[in-house]
Each structure stands twice: as structure tokens, then as C-alpha cells.
Amino acid sequence: MGKDIEVGGEFSAKDYQDPPPAPLIDAEELTQWSFYRAIIAEFVATLLFLYITVLTVIGYKSQTDVSQNGDACGGVGILGIAWAFGGMIFILVYCTAGISGGHINPAVTFGLFLARKVSLVRAILYMVAQCLGAICGCGLVKAFQKSYYTNYGGGANGLAVGYSKGTGLGAEIIGTFVLVYTVFSATDPKRNARDSHVPVLAPLPIGFAVFMVHLATIPITGTGINPARSFGAAVIYSSEKAWDDHWIFWVGPFIGAAIAALYHQYILRAAAVKSLGSFRSSANM
């Protein structure tokens, strides 16, 4: 709850200020260099994210390939892969938050769009930049280590043997909900006003959420929760197997992001109640 503060003998309702909702279409931002700088930042951040994480996945598989004299118990393991994904998100959100908001994920962008945090134009161009960045990041991995990339699956997501499509979809929905819910909570203006250290620490819980979700869902789907990550790997790996059930890695994250946005905005922040109260006040005037 926001604290009431006495100013000049009167009490203000709260000690923070919610930013105004972003317009659906903001033509003015198309004329600003900061808008295009943000798009470039999203492209580069997603490129770096895919480059490091896919290299980690391929490196782990090559180190544990017993047919190539690898150690079945060697490599970084699932724990190391999860740390790579979570750690990179922590680093990249920290680096880009002040430029683009540090989305690096179409599902995060979609959730923030539903919450009126970004305009439709910005959301669409962010998603395009993220997907192109993911493709280029995976392309760099393939260019530098083509044989390893081809032999060890290119870091492409896929439904593990023994799991149904419904289980995979559910894992992606819940995993993305955890991530996007964390994003909303870590960047909440109410929390930023109350705790001055929150903006600095925001990348940490976001990266840790990615780490925890990977621990839980790598055995099921390889962990998508980021359509750009799944799309880029599938495009560059260019195998029919990579496209099997690929829809799960778009539909699941978008549903999870939408649920997280609605939960945070209309239940935790009670936007629906505030809107209804505002409507009743205006009706009684």
C-alpha cells in the first residue's frame, strides 16, 4: 500500500505516481532517435543472449557425448545451463533497462503491451528486433562451430519424449507467467517509490526467475518462455524436428504473459476496481 503523506495540512492519496498508460499508436515516438536506439538495443541484447546460451547448451552436449569419448557426468549440467540463461538475462537487463526497458523477449513485450506500458508500434518493432537478434545470435554460433551446432541440435527447443503436448504447453504457460509476473513486480512504480534500491536490483529477480524456470522445465521442453529464443534456434538449425510442436513455444509464452499482466494489473494493483470507482464518481457528479 502507498503511504499517505501530509503536505501543507492536507493528505495526498499516495506517495508515488503511476506513469500514464502508453497510447495504442504513438506517431511522435517514430520521430525520436531514442525509439530506434531502443530497438537496436533489443536486437543486440537478444543476439548476445542466444549466442552465449546456445553455445552453453551445445558445449554441454558435446562434453557429455560418450560416443565421442565424453563424460556422461561431465559438463556444466542442467544447473549450469540454467545459470547461463538466468545470468545472461540478469546482465542484459541491467545493461539495457535504461535504454529499451530490457525486454529481450516477445512474451515480456506482449505482457507490457497488454498493461499499456508500451505502444503497439513499439511492441511490434521490439518483437521483430528480438526475433532477428535471436536468428543472428544462433547464426553466429553455427558460423563458428558448424559441426558441433549440427550434431548437437543447435539449441533448438522441443518436447521431450514421454511428455504430451498439453504438458509442454502447460509448462510454457506457467514458466512464462513466473517470468512476466516477476518483471511486473520488480518494475512496479509503487515499489520503486517505497524502496529506492529496487530499480538497481530489478535485473536480479528477473534473472533468477529465468534460472528457476529453466531448472523446472528443461527436462520437459528444453525451456522456451521466450518465443524469439525458440524461433531463432529453429530457423538456423533448419530441421523438421525443430519445427515439431513449435507452436507451443509461441502460444504458451503469450498466454502466460497475458495471465501475468491481467493478474498484476487488475488484481494486485486493482486497476479494475479503480476504474469502476472513477466511473461511479463521475456518474454521481
mmCIF file with all atom_site columns, N, CA and C in Angstrom, residues 17-76:
data_model
loop_
_atom_site.group_PDB
_atom_site.id
_atom_site.type_symbol
_atom_site.label_atom_id
_atom_site.label_alt_id
_atom_site.label_comp_id
_atom_site.label_asym_id
_atom_site.label_entity_id
_atom_site.label_seq_id
_atom_site.pdbx_PDB_ins_code
_atom_site.Cartn_x
_atom_site.Cartn_y
_atom_site.Cartn_z
_atom_site.occupancy
_atom_site.B_iso_or_equiv
_atom_site.pdbx_formal_charge
_atom_site.auth_seq_id
_atom_site.auth_comp_id
_atom_site.auth_asym_id
_atom_site.auth_atom_id
_atom_site.pdbx_PDB_model_num
ATOM 1   N N  . GLN A 1 17 ? 3.683  7.974   -8.098  1.00 0.00 ? 17 GLN A N  1
ATOM 2   C CA . GLN A 1 17 ? 2.886  8.415   -9.238  1.00 0.00 ? 17 GLN A CA 1
ATOM 3   C C  . GLN A 1 17 ? 2.928  7.350   -10.332 1.00 0.00 ? 17 GLN A C  1
ATOM 4   N N  . ASP A 1 18 ? 1.779  6.800   -10.674 1.00 0.00 ? 18 ASP A N  1
ATOM 5   C CA . ASP A 1 18 ? 1.725  5.839   -11.771 1.00 0.00 ? 18 ASP A CA 1
ATOM 6   C C  . ASP A 1 18 ? 1.977  6.557   -13.090 1.00 0.00 ? 18 ASP A C  1
ATOM 7   N N  . PRO A 1 19 ? 2.839  6.007   -13.950 1.00 0.00 ? 19 PRO A N  1
ATOM 8   C CA . PRO A 1 19 ? 3.025  6.628   -15.261 1.00 0.00 ? 19 PRO A CA 1
ATOM 9   C C  . PRO A 1 19 ? 1.742  6.521   -16.075 1.00 0.00 ? 19 PRO A C  1
ATOM 10  N N  . PRO A 1 20 ? 1.472  7.473   -16.939 1.00 0.00 ? 20 PRO A N  1
ATOM 11  C CA . PRO A 1 20 ? 0.261  7.391   -17.761 1.00 0.00 ? 20 PRO A CA 1
ATOM 12  C C  . PRO A 1 20 ? 0.337  6.202   -18.708 1.00 0.00 ? 20 PRO A C  1
ATOM 13  N N  . PRO A 1 21 ? -0.797 5.609   -19.048 1.00 0.00 ? 21 PRO A N  1
ATOM 14  C CA . PRO A 1 21 ? -0.772 4.473   -19.976 1.00 0.00 ? 21 PRO A CA 1
ATOM 15  C C  . PRO A 1 21 ? -0.251 4.892   -21.351 1.00 0.00 ? 21 PRO A C  1
ATOM 16  N N  . ALA A 1 22 ? 0.505  4.016   -21.962 1.00 0.00 ? 22 ALA A N  1
ATOM 17  C CA . ALA A 1 22 ? 1.053  4.312   -23.285 1.00 0.00 ? 22 ALA A CA 1
ATOM 18  C C  . ALA A 1 22 ? -0.075 4.334   -24.311 1.00 0.00 ? 22 ALA A C  1
ATOM 19  N N  . PRO A 1 23 ? -0.029 5.243   -25.264 1.00 0.00 ? 23 PRO A N  1
ATOM 20  C CA . PRO A 1 23 ? -1.057 5.260   -26.309 1.00 0.00 ? 23 PRO A CA 1
ATOM 21  C C  . PRO A 1 23 ? -0.939 4.028   -27.187 1.00 0.00 ? 23 PRO A C  1
ATOM 22  N N  . LEU A 1 24 ? -2.042 3.625   -27.785 1.00 0.00 ? 24 LEU A N  1
ATOM 23  C CA . LEU A 1 24 ? -2.019 2.460   -28.659 1.00 0.00 ? 24 LEU A CA 1
ATOM 24  C C  . LEU A 1 24 ? -1.056 2.679   -29.819 1.00 0.00 ? 24 LEU A C  1
ATOM 25  N N  . ILE A 1 25 ? -1.171 3.830   -30.455 1.00 0.00 ? 25 ILE A N  1
ATOM 26  C CA . ILE A 1 25 ? -0.264 4.193   -31.551 1.00 0.00 ? 25 ILE A CA 1
ATOM 27  C C  . ILE A 1 25 ? 0.293  5.578   -31.257 1.00 0.00 ? 25 ILE A C  1
ATOM 28  N N  . ASP A 1 26 ? 1.597  5.650   -31.098 1.00 0.00 ? 26 ASP A N  1
ATOM 29  C CA . ASP A 1 26 ? 2.258  6.911   -30.780 1.00 0.00 ? 26 ASP A CA 1
ATOM 30  C C  . ASP A 1 26 ? 3.123  7.317   -31.967 1.00 0.00 ? 26 ASP A C  1
ATOM 31  N N  . ALA A 1 27 ? 2.571  8.182   -32.813 1.00 0.00 ? 27 ALA A N  1
ATOM 32  C CA . ALA A 1 27 ? 3.296  8.596   -34.008 1.00 0.00 ? 27 ALA A CA 1
ATOM 33  C C  . ALA A 1 27 ? 4.528  9.423   -33.673 1.00 0.00 ? 27 ALA A C  1
ATOM 34  N N  . GLU A 1 28 ? 4.475  10.117  -32.543 1.00 0.00 ? 28 GLU A N  1
ATOM 35  C CA . GLU A 1 28 ? 5.590  11.002  -32.183 1.00 0.00 ? 28 GLU A CA 1
ATOM 36  C C  . GLU A 1 28 ? 6.873  10.228  -31.910 1.00 0.00 ? 28 GLU A C  1
ATOM 37  N N  . GLU A 1 29 ? 6.762  9.039   -31.322 1.00 0.00 ? 29 GLU A N  1
ATOM 38  C CA . GLU A 1 29 ? 7.972  8.292   -30.992 1.00 0.00 ? 29 GLU A CA 1
ATOM 39  C C  . GLU A 1 29 ? 8.722  7.833   -32.240 1.00 0.00 ? 29 GLU A C  1
ATOM 40  N N  . LEU A 1 30 ? 8.030  7.779   -33.370 1.00 0.00 ? 30 LEU A N  1
ATOM 41  C CA . LEU A 1 30 ? 8.693  7.393   -34.616 1.00 0.00 ? 30 LEU A CA 1
ATOM 42  C C  . LEU A 1 30 ? 9.683  8.449   -35.085 1.00 0.00 ? 30 LEU A C  1
ATOM 43  N N  . THR A 1 31 ? 9.588  9.640   -34.556 1.00 0.00 ? 31 THR A N  1
ATOM 44  C CA . THR A 1 31 ? 10.490 10.729  -34.944 1.00 0.00 ? 31 THR A CA 1
ATOM 45  C C  . THR A 1 31 ? 11.652 10.895  -33.961 1.00 0.00 ? 31 THR A C  1
ATOM 46  N N  . GLN A 1 32 ? 11.713 10.045  -32.942 1.00 0.00 ? 32 GLN A N  1
ATOM 47  C CA . GLN A 1 32 ? 12.722 10.199  -31.907 1.00 0.00 ? 32 GLN A CA 1
ATOM 48  C C  . GLN A 1 32 ? 13.830 9.159   -32.053 1.00 0.00 ? 32 GLN A C  1
ATOM 49  N N  . TRP A 1 33 ? 15.074 9.614   -31.923 1.00 0.00 ? 33 TRP A N  1
ATOM 50  C CA . TRP A 1 33 ? 16.212 8.705   -32.031 1.00 0.00 ? 33 TRP A CA 1
ATOM 51  C C  . TRP A 1 33 ? 16.198 7.680   -30.889 1.00 0.00 ? 33 TRP A C  1
ATOM 52  N N  . SER A 1 34 ? 15.720 8.068   -29.718 1.00 0.00 ? 34 SER A N  1
ATOM 53  C CA . SER A 1 34 ? 15.698 7.147   -28.583 1.00 0.00 ? 34 SER A CA 1
ATOM 54  C C  . SER A 1 34 ? 14.856 5.904   -28.882 1.00 0.00 ? 34 SER A C  1
ATOM 55  N N  . PHE A 1 35 ? 13.833 6.053   -29.718 1.00 0.00 ? 35 PHE A N  1
ATOM 56  C CA . PHE A 1 35 ? 12.982 4.922   -30.100 1.00 0.00 ? 35 PHE A CA 1
ATOM 57  C C  . PHE A 1 35 ? 13.785 3.902   -30.903 1.00 0.00 ? 35 PHE A C  1
ATOM 58  N N  . TYR A 1 36 ? 14.528 4.376   -31.888 1.00 0.00 ? 36 TYR A N  1
ATOM 59  C CA . TYR A 1 36 ? 15.319 3.475   -32.736 1.00 0.00 ? 36 TYR A CA 1
ATOM 60  C C  . TYR A 1 36 ? 16.527 2.928   -31.973 1.00 0.00 ? 36 TYR A C  1
ATOM 61  N N  . ARG A 1 37 ? 17.074 3.719   -31.067 1.00 0.00 ? 37 ARG A N  1
ATOM 62  C CA . ARG A 1 37 ? 18.162 3.242   -30.220 1.00 0.00 ? 37 ARG A CA 1
ATOM 63  C C  . ARG A 1 37 ? 17.688 2.080   -29.361 1.00 0.00 ? 37 ARG A C  1
ATOM 64  N N  . ALA A 1 38 ? 16.457 2.176   -28.868 1.00 0.00 ? 38 ALA A N  1
ATOM 65  C CA . ALA A 1 38 ? 15.891 1.098   -28.046 1.00 0.00 ? 38 ALA A CA 1
ATOM 66  C C  . ALA A 1 38 ? 15.717 -0.179  -28.868 1.00 0.00 ? 38 ALA A C  1
ATOM 67  N N  . ILE A 1 39 ? 15.280 -0.038  -30.109 1.00 0.00 ? 39 ILE A N  1
ATOM 68  C CA . ILE A 1 39 ? 15.102 -1.206  -30.977 1.00 0.00 ? 39 ILE A CA 1
ATOM 69  C C  . ILE A 1 39 ? 16.447 -1.878  -31.250 1.00 0.00 ? 39 ILE A C  1
ATOM 70  N N  . ILE A 1 40 ? 17.473 -1.065  -31.504 1.00 0.00 ? 40 ILE A N  1
ATOM 71  C CA . ILE A 1 40 ? 18.816 -1.611  -31.720 1.00 0.00 ? 40 ILE A CA 1
ATOM 72  C C  . ILE A 1 40 ? 19.303 -2.334  -30.466 1.00 0.00 ? 40 ILE A C  1
ATOM 73  N N  . ALA A 1 41 ? 19.030 -1.749  -29.303 1.00 0.00 ? 41 ALA A N  1
ATOM 74  C CA . ALA A 1 41 ? 19.450 -2.369  -28.044 1.00 0.00 ? 41 ALA A CA 1
ATOM 75  C C  . ALA A 1 41 ? 18.778 -3.729  -27.850 1.00 0.00 ? 41 ALA A C  1
ATOM 76  N N  . GLU A 1 42 ? 17.497 -3.833  -28.214 1.00 0.00 ? 42 GLU A N  1
ATOM 77  C CA . GLU A 1 42 ? 16.800 -5.114  -28.097 1.00 0.00 ? 42 GLU A CA 1
ATOM 78  C C  . GLU A 1 42 ? 17.389 -6.145  -29.058 1.00 0.00 ? 42 GLU A C  1
ATOM 79  N N  . PHE A 1 43 ? 17.726 -5.700  -30.261 1.00 0.00 ? 43 PHE A N  1
ATOM 80  C CA . PHE A 1 43 ? 18.335 -6.608  -31.250 1.00 0.00 ? 43 PHE A CA 1
ATOM 81  C C  . PHE A 1 43 ? 19.666 -7.147  -30.736 1.00 0.00 ? 43 PHE A C  1
ATOM 82  N N  . VAL A 1 44 ? 20.544 -6.257  -30.294 1.00 0.00 ? 44 VAL A N  1
ATOM 83  C CA . VAL A 1 44 ? 21.881 -6.660  -29.848 1.00 0.00 ? 44 VAL A CA 1
ATOM 84  C C  . VAL A 1 44 ? 21.795 -7.529  -28.593 1.00 0.00 ? 44 VAL A C  1
ATOM 85  N N  . ALA A 1 45 ? 20.931 -7.153  -27.655 1.00 0.00 ? 45 ALA A N  1
ATOM 86  C CA . ALA A 1 45 ? 20.802 -7.917  -26.413 1.00 0.00 ? 45 ALA A CA 1
ATOM 87  C C  . ALA A 1 45 ? 20.322 -9.343  -26.689 1.00 0.00 ? 45 ALA A C  1
ATOM 88  N N  . THR A 1 46 ? 19.347 -9.495  -27.584 1.00 0.00 ? 46 THR A N  1
ATOM 89  C CA . THR A 1 46 ? 18.838 -10.833 -27.891 1.00 0.00 ? 46 THR A CA 1
ATOM 90  C C  . THR A 1 46 ? 19.880 -11.639 -28.652 1.00 0.00 ? 46 THR A C  1
ATOM 91  N N  . LEU A 1 47 ? 20.638 -10.982 -29.521 1.00 0.00 ? 47 LEU A N  1
ATOM 92  C CA . LEU A 1 47 ? 21.730 -11.651 -30.225 1.00 0.00 ? 47 LEU A CA 1
ATOM 93  C C  . LEU A 1 47 ? 22.740 -12.220 -29.225 1.00 0.00 ? 47 LEU A C  1
ATOM 94  N N  . LEU A 1 48 ? 23.175 -11.394 -28.287 1.00 0.00 ? 48 LEU A N  1
ATOM 95  C CA . LEU A 1 48 ? 24.148 -11.850 -27.294 1.00 0.00 ? 48 LEU A CA 1
ATOM 96  C C  . LEU A 1 48 ? 23.569 -12.950 -26.411 1.00 0.00 ? 48 LEU A C  1
ATOM 97  N N  . PHE A 1 49 ? 22.304 -12.812 -26.061 1.00 0.00 ? 49 PHE A N  1
ATOM 98  C CA . PHE A 1 49 ? 21.642 -13.806 -25.228 1.00 0.00 ? 49 PHE A CA 1
ATOM 99  C C  . PHE A 1 49 ? 21.661 -15.179 -25.896 1.00 0.00 ? 49 PHE A C  1
ATOM 100 N N  . LEU A 1 50 ? 21.270 -15.233 -27.155 1.00 0.00 ? 50 LEU A N  1
ATOM 101 C CA . LEU A 1 50 ? 21.240 -16.514 -27.861 1.00 0.00 ? 50 LEU A CA 1
ATOM 102 C C  . LEU A 1 50 ? 22.637 -17.048 -28.116 1.00 0.00 ? 50 LEU A C  1
ATOM 103 N N  . TYR A 1 51 ? 23.575 -16.166 -28.419 1.00 0.00 ? 51 TYR A N  1
ATOM 104 C CA . TYR A 1 51 ? 24.937 -16.623 -28.699 1.00 0.00 ? 51 TYR A CA 1
ATOM 105 C C  . TYR A 1 51 ? 25.530 -17.348 -27.486 1.00 0.00 ? 51 TYR A C  1
ATOM 106 N N  . ILE A 1 52 ? 25.462 -16.737 -26.328 1.00 0.00 ? 52 ILE A N  1
ATOM 107 C CA . ILE A 1 52 ? 26.056 -17.325 -25.133 1.00 0.00 ? 52 ILE A CA 1
ATOM 108 C C  . ILE A 1 52 ? 25.301 -18.578 -24.687 1.00 0.00 ? 52 ILE A C  1
ATOM 109 N N  . THR A 1 53 ? 23.986 -18.508 -24.661 1.00 0.00 ? 53 THR A N  1
ATOM 110 C CA . THR A 1 53 ? 23.205 -19.627 -24.120 1.00 0.00 ? 53 THR A CA 1
ATOM 111 C C  . THR A 1 53 ? 23.236 -20.844 -25.034 1.00 0.00 ? 53 THR A C  1
ATOM 112 N N  . VAL A 1 54 ? 23.120 -20.629 -26.344 1.00 0.00 ? 54 VAL A N  1
ATOM 113 C CA . VAL A 1 54 ? 23.166 -21.775 -27.258 1.00 0.00 ? 54 VAL A CA 1
ATOM 114 C C  . VAL A 1 54 ? 24.551 -22.411 -27.244 1.00 0.00 ? 54 VAL A C  1
ATOM 115 N N  . LEU A 1 55 ? 25.599 -21.601 -27.160 1.00 0.00 ? 55 LEU A N  1
ATOM 116 C CA . LEU A 1 55 ? 26.947 -22.154 -27.018 1.00 0.00 ? 55 LEU A CA 1
ATOM 117 C C  . LEU A 1 55 ? 27.053 -23.020 -25.763 1.00 0.00 ? 55 LEU A C  1
ATOM 118 N N  . THR A 1 56 ? 26.436 -22.575 -24.690 1.00 0.00 ? 56 THR A N  1
ATOM 119 C CA . THR A 1 56 ? 26.467 -23.343 -23.441 1.00 0.00 ? 56 THR A CA 1
ATOM 120 C C  . THR A 1 56 ? 25.773 -24.690 -23.613 1.00 0.00 ? 56 THR A C  1
ATOM 121 N N  . VAL A 1 57 ? 24.615 -24.681 -24.250 1.00 0.00 ? 57 VAL A N  1
ATOM 122 C CA . VAL A 1 57 ? 23.862 -25.923 -24.461 1.00 0.00 ? 57 VAL A CA 1
ATOM 123 C C  . VAL A 1 57 ? 24.660 -26.895 -25.334 1.00 0.00 ? 57 VAL A C  1
ATOM 124 N N  . ILE A 1 58 ? 25.213 -26.400 -26.436 1.00 0.00 ? 58 ILE A N  1
ATOM 125 C CA . ILE A 1 58 ? 25.961 -27.254 -27.340 1.00 0.00 ? 58 ILE A CA 1
ATOM 126 C C  . ILE A 1 58 ? 27.237 -27.768 -26.674 1.00 0.00 ? 58 ILE A C  1
ATOM 127 N N  . GLY A 1 59 ? 27.895 -26.894 -25.919 1.00 0.00 ? 59 GLY A N  1
ATOM 128 C CA . GLY A 1 59 ? 29.093 -27.315 -25.212 1.00 0.00 ? 59 GLY A CA 1
ATOM 129 C C  . GLY A 1 59 ? 28.814 -28.429 -24.221 1.00 0.00 ? 59 GLY A C  1
ATOM 130 N N  . TYR A 1 60 ? 27.702 -28.317 -23.504 1.00 0.00 ? 60 TYR A N  1
ATOM 131 C CA . TYR A 1 60 ? 27.321 -29.355 -22.549 1.00 0.00 ? 60 TYR A CA 1
ATOM 132 C C  . TYR A 1 60 ? 27.078 -30.685 -23.257 1.00 0.00 ? 60 TYR A C  1
ATOM 133 N N  . LYS A 1 61 ? 26.352 -30.647 -24.373 1.00 0.00 ? 61 LYS A N  1
ATOM 134 C CA . LYS A 1 61 ? 26.043 -31.887 -25.093 1.00 0.00 ? 61 LYS A CA 1
ATOM 135 C C  . LYS A 1 61 ? 27.299 -32.533 -25.668 1.00 0.00 ? 61 LYS A C  1
ATOM 136 N N  . SER A 1 62 ? 28.233 -31.724 -26.136 1.00 0.00 ? 62 SER A N  1
ATOM 137 C CA . SER A 1 62 ? 29.468 -32.282 -26.698 1.00 0.00 ? 62 SER A CA 1
ATOM 138 C C  . SER A 1 62 ? 30.346 -32.880 -25.596 1.00 0.00 ? 62 SER A C  1
ATOM 139 N N  . GLN A 1 63 ? 30.355 -32.263 -24.424 1.00 0.00 ? 63 GLN A N  1
ATOM 140 C CA . GLN A 1 63 ? 31.169 -32.768 -23.320 1.00 0.00 ? 63 GLN A CA 1
ATOM 141 C C  . GLN A 1 63 ? 30.622 -34.054 -22.721 1.00 0.00 ? 63 GLN A C  1
ATOM 142 N N  . THR A 1 64 ? 29.329 -34.292 -22.892 1.00 0.00 ? 64 THR A N  1
ATOM 143 C CA . THR A 1 64 ? 28.707 -35.483 -22.313 1.00 0.00 ? 64 THR A CA 1
ATOM 144 C C  . THR A 1 64 ? 28.395 -36.551 -23.361 1.00 0.00 ? 64 THR A C  1
ATOM 145 N N  . ASP A 1 65 ? 28.887 -36.375 -24.579 1.00 0.00 ? 65 ASP A N  1
ATOM 146 C CA . ASP A 1 65 ? 28.649 -37.332 -25.662 1.00 0.00 ? 65 ASP A CA 1
ATOM 147 C C  . ASP A 1 65 ? 29.625 -38.502 -25.515 1.00 0.00 ? 65 ASP A C  1
ATOM 148 N N  . VAL A 1 66 ? 29.127 -39.620 -24.994 1.00 0.00 ? 66 VAL A N  1
ATOM 149 C CA . VAL A 1 66 ? 30.010 -40.764 -24.739 1.00 0.00 ? 66 VAL A CA 1
ATOM 150 C C  . VAL A 1 66 ? 30.525 -41.381 -26.040 1.00 0.00 ? 66 VAL A C  1
ATOM 151 N N  . SER A 1 67 ? 29.811 -41.198 -27.146 1.00 0.00 ? 67 SER A N  1
ATOM 152 C CA . SER A 1 67 ? 30.278 -41.732 -28.429 1.00 0.00 ? 67 SER A CA 1
ATOM 153 C C  . SER A 1 67 ? 31.518 -41.004 -28.920 1.00 0.00 ? 67 SER A C  1
ATOM 154 N N  . GLN A 1 68 ? 31.776 -39.821 -28.356 1.00 0.00 ? 68 GLN A N  1
ATOM 155 C CA . GLN A 1 68 ? 32.968 -39.044 -28.705 1.00 0.00 ? 68 GLN A CA 1
ATOM 156 C C  . GLN A 1 68 ? 33.927 -38.957 -27.513 1.00 0.00 ? 68 GLN A C  1
ATOM 157 N N  . ASN A 1 69 ? 33.902 -40.014 -26.699 1.00 0.00 ? 69 ASN A N  1
ATOM 158 C CA . ASN A 1 69 ? 34.761 -40.109 -25.512 1.00 0.00 ? 69 ASN A CA 1
ATOM 159 C C  . ASN A 1 69 ? 34.464 -39.021 -24.485 1.00 0.00 ? 69 ASN A C  1
ATOM 160 N N  . GLY A 1 70 ? 33.221 -38.566 -24.459 1.00 0.00 ? 70 GLY A N  1
ATOM 161 C CA . GLY A 1 70 ? 32.823 -37.587 -23.464 1.00 0.00 ? 70 GLY A CA 1
ATOM 162 C C  . GLY A 1 70 ? 32.471 -38.249 -22.150 1.00 0.00 ? 70 GLY A C  1
ATOM 163 N N  . ASP A 1 71 ? 32.345 -37.465 -21.117 1.00 0.00 ? 71 ASP A N  1
ATOM 164 C CA . ASP A 1 71 ? 31.985 -37.950 -19.788 1.00 0.00 ? 71 ASP A CA 1
ATOM 165 C C  . ASP A 1 71 ? 30.498 -37.713 -19.565 1.00 0.00 ? 71 ASP A C  1
ATOM 166 N N  . ALA A 1 72 ? 29.758 -38.793 -19.385 1.00 0.00 ? 72 ALA A N  1
ATOM 167 C CA . ALA A 1 72 ? 28.305 -38.673 -19.214 1.00 0.00 ? 72 ALA A CA 1
ATOM 168 C C  . ALA A 1 72 ? 27.939 -37.815 -18.014 1.00 0.00 ? 72 ALA A C  1
ATOM 169 N N  . CYS A 1 73 ? 28.859 -37.720 -17.053 1.00 0.00 ? 73 CYS A N  1
ATOM 170 C CA . CYS A 1 73 ? 28.604 -36.908 -15.856 1.00 0.00 ? 73 CYS A CA 1
ATOM 171 C C  . CYS A 1 73 ? 29.377 -35.597 -15.880 1.00 0.00 ? 73 CYS A C  1
ATOM 172 N N  . GLY A 1 74 ? 29.927 -35.261 -17.042 1.00 0.00 ? 74 GLY A N  1
ATOM 173 C CA . GLY A 1 74 ? 30.722 -34.047 -17.153 1.00 0.00 ? 74 GLY A CA 1
ATOM 174 C C  . GLY A 1 74 ? 29.907 -32.860 -17.599 1.00 0.00 ? 74 GLY A C  1
ATOM 175 N N  . GLY A 1 75 ? 30.609 -31.812 -17.995 1.00 0.00 ? 75 GLY A N  1
ATOM 176 C CA . GLY A 1 75 ? 29.928 -30.612 -18.470 1.00 0.00 ? 75 GLY A CA 1
ATOM 177 C C  . GLY A 1 75 ? 29.289 -29.809 -17.355 1.00 0.00 ? 75 GLY A C  1
ATOM 178 N N  . VAL A 1 76 ? 28.608 -28.781 -17.746 1.00 0.00 ? 76 VAL A N  1
ATOM 179 C CA . VAL A 1 76 ? 28.006 -27.875 -16.759 1.00 0.00 ? 76 VAL A CA 1
ATOM 180 C C  . VAL A 1 76 ? 26.705 -28.419 -16.185 1.00 0.00 ? 76 VAL A C  1
#
